[in-house]
GROMACS .gro file of C-alpha atoms in nm:
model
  188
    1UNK     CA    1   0.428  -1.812  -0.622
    2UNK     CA    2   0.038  -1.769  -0.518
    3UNK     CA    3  -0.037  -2.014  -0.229
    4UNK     CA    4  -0.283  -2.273  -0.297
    5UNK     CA    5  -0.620  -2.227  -0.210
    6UNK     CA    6  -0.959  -2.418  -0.196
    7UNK     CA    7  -1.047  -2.261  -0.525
    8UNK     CA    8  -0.772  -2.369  -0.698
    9UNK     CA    9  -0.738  -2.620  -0.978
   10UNK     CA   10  -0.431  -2.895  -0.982
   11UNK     CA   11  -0.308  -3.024  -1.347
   12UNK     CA   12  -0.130  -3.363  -1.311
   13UNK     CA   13   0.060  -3.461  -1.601
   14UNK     CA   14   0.243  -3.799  -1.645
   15UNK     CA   15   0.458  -3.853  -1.952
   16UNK     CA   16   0.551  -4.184  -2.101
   17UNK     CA   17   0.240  -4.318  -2.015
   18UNK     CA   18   0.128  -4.655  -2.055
   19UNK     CA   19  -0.263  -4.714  -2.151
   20UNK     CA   20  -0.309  -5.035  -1.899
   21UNK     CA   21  -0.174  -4.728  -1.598
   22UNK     CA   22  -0.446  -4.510  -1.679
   23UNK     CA   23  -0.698  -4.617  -1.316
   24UNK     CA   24  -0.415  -4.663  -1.129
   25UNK     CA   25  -0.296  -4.303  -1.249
   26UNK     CA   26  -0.631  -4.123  -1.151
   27UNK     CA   27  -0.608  -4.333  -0.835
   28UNK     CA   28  -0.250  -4.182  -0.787
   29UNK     CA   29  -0.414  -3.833  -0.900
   30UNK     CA   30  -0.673  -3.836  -0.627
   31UNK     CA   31  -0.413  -3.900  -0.312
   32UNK     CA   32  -0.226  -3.628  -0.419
   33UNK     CA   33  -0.493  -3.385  -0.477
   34UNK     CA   34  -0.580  -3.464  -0.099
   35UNK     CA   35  -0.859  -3.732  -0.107
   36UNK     CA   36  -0.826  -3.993   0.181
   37UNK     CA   37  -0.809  -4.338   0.075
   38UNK     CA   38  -1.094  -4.429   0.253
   39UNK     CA   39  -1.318  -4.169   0.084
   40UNK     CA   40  -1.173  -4.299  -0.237
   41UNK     CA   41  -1.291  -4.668  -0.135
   42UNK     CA   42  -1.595  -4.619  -0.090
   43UNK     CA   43  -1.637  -4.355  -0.404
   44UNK     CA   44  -1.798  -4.488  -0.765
   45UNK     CA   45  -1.673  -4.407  -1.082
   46UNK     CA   46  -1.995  -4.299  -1.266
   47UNK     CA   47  -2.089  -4.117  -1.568
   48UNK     CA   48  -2.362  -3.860  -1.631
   49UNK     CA   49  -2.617  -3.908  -1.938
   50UNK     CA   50  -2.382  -3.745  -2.162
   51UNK     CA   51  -2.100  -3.976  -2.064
   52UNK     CA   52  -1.878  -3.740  -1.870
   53UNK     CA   53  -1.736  -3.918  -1.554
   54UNK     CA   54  -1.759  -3.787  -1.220
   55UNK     CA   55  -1.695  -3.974  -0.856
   56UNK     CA   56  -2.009  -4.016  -0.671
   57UNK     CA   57  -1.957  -3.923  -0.288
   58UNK     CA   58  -1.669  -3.694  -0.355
   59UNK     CA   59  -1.700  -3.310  -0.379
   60UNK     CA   60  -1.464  -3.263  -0.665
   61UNK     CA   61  -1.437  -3.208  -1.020
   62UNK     CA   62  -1.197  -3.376  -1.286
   63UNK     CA   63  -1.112  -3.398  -1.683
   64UNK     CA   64  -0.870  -3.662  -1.860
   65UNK     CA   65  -0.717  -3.574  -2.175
   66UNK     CA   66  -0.434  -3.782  -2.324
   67UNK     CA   67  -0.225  -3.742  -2.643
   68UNK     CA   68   0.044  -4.038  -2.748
   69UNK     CA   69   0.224  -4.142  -2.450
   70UNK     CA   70   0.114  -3.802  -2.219
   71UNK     CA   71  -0.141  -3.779  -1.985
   72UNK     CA   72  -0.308  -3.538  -1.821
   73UNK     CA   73  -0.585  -3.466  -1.525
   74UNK     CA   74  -0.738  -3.163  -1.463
   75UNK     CA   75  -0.873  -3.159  -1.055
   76UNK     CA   76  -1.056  -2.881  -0.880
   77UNK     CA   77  -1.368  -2.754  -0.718
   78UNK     CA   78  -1.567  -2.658  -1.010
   79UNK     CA   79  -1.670  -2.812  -1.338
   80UNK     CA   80  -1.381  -2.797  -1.630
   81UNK     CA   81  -1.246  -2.931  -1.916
   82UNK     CA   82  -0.896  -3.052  -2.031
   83UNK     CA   83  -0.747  -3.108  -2.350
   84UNK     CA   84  -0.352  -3.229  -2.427
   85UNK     CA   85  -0.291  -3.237  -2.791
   86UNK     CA   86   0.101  -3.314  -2.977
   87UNK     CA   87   0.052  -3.068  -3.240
   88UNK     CA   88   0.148  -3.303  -3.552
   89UNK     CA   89   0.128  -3.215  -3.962
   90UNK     CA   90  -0.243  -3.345  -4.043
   91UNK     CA   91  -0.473  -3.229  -4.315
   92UNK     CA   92  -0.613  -2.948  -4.083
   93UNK     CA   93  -0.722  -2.707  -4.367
   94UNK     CA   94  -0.992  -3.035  -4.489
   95UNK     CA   95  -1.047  -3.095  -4.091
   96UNK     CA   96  -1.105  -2.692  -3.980
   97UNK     CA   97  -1.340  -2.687  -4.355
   98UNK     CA   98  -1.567  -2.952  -4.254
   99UNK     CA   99  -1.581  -2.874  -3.837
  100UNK     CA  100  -1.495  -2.492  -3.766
  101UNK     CA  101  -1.708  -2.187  -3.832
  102UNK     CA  102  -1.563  -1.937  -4.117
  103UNK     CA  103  -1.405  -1.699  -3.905
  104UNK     CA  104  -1.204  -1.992  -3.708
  105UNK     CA  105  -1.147  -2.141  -4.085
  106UNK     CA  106  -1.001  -1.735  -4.166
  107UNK     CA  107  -0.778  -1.790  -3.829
  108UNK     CA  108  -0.651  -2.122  -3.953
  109UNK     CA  109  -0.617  -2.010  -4.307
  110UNK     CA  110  -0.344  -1.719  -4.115
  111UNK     CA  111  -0.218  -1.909  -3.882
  112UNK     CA  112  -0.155  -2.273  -3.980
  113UNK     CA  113  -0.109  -2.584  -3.838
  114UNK     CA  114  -0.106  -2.399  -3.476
  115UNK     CA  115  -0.362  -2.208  -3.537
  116UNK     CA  116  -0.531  -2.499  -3.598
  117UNK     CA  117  -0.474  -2.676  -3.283
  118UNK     CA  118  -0.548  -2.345  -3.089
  119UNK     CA  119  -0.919  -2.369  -3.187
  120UNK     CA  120  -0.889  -2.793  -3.227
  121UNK     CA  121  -0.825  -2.758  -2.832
  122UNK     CA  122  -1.046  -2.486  -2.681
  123UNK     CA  123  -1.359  -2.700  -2.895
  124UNK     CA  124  -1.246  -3.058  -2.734
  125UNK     CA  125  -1.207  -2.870  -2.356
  126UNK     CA  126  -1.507  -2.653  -2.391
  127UNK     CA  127  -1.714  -2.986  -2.494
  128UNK     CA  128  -1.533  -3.190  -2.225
  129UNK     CA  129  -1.669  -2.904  -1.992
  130UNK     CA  130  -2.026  -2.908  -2.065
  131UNK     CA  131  -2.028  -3.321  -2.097
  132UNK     CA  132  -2.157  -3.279  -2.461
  133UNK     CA  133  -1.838  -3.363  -2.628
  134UNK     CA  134  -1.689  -3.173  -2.963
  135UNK     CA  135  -1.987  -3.131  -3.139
  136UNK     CA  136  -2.229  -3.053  -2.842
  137UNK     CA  137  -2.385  -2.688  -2.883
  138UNK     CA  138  -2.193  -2.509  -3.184
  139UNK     CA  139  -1.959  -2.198  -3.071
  140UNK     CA  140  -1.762  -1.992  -3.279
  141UNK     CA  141  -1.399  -2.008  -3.056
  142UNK     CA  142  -1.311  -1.661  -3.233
  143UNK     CA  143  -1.319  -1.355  -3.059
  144UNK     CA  144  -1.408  -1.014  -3.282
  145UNK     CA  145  -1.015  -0.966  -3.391
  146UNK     CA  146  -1.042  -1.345  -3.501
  147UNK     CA  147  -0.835  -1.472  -3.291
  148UNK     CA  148  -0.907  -1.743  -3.058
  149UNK     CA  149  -1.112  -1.700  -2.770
  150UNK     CA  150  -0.967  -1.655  -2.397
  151UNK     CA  151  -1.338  -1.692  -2.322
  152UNK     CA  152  -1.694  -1.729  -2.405
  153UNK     CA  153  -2.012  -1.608  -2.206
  154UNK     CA  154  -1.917  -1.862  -1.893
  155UNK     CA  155  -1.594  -2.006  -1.916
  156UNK     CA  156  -1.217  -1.898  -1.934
  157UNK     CA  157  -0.939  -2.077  -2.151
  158UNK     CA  158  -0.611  -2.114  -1.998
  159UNK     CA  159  -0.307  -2.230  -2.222
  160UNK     CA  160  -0.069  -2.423  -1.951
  161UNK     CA  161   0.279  -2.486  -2.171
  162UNK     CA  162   0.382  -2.856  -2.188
  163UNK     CA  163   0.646  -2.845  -2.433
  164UNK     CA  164   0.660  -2.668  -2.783
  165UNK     CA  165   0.516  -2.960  -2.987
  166UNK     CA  166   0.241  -3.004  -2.734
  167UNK     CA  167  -0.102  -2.762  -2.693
  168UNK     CA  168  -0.271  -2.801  -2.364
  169UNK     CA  169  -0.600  -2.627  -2.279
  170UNK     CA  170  -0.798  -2.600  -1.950
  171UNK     CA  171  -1.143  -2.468  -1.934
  172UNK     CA  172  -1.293  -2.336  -1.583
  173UNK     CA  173  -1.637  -2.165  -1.510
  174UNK     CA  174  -1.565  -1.805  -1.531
  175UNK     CA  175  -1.702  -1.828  -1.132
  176UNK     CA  176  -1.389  -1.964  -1.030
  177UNK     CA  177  -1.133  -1.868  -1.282
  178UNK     CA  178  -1.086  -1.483  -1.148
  179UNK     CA  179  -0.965  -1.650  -0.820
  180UNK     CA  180  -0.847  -1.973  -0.913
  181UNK     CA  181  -0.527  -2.116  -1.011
  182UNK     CA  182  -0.396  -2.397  -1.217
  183UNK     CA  183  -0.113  -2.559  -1.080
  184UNK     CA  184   0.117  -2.812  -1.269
  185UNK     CA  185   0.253  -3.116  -1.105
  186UNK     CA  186   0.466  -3.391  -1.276
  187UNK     CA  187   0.540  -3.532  -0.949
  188UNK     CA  188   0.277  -3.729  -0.782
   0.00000   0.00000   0.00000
């Protein structure tokens, strides 16, 4: 296994997950990642314009994304974007009509539900990245076969495996992703 390194991202997952946990999670998050808990005193919760929250006073970057009773928290050095979806039967083919572009509505049309929640997740972790949310600046997540995009002009998609019934995405600044890993930790 790669060692660790200050370029690395950490993905903390915590399953049966209660919503009234959800500070004291992050909290939890932050002490393993390696923040003291005097540096974590003294940091503030804040959001940018956009609403995307970041720690003022601490040099790192994070992303929550919860699905049912999962959570998850993407930590590292560099922006990114998380998103944990159960992949459930919903009326994607009315959804991926009214919110995807035509060639991630062709992908869908192929590929189903998952196909569906393929593109659903790479739009909610790319928005998550950029602060502007799922229907900041419009991308086609497509790449010229049709299928969906491992990347777009700055960022990489990695697909971290949760469970069958469950799609997780991560989204990291192409900057850091050809030297940075992802690691997965239920444990903290």
């Amino acid at each position: 296994m790669k060692k660790m390194t200050d370029n690395d991202f950490e993905l903390f997952i915590c399953r049966n997950e209660k919503k009234s946990e959800r500070r004291e999670l992050l909290k939890r998050v932050l002490l393993a990642y390696g923040i003291k808990k005097e540096e974590l005193s003294r940091a503030a919760l804040c959001r940018t314009d956009l609403g995307k929250p970041y720690f003022e006073g601490l040099e790192i970057y994070f992303n929550i994304s919860h699905s049912r009773d999962i959570w998850a928290c993407l930590i590292g050095p560099d922006c990114c974007g998380l998103d944990v979806q159960y992949v459930k039967p919903c009326n994607y083919e009315k959804i991926a009509r009214r919110f995807f572009s035509s060639s991630e509505n062709m992908y869908v049309k192929d590929a189903g539900l998952e196909g569906f929640f393929e593109i659903w997740t790479r739009r909610e972790a790319f928005g998550k990245y950029t602060g502007e949310g799922f229907f900041g600046e419009f991308r086609d997540f497509t790449d010229e076969k049709g299928e969906p995009a491992s990347s777009l002009d700055t960022v990489v998609f990695r697909e971290i495996e949760v469970d069958s019934d469950i799609k997780c995405i991560c989204c990291v600044s192409k900057n850091t992703a050809g030297h940075a890993g992802i690691k997965v930790r239920e444990d903290f």
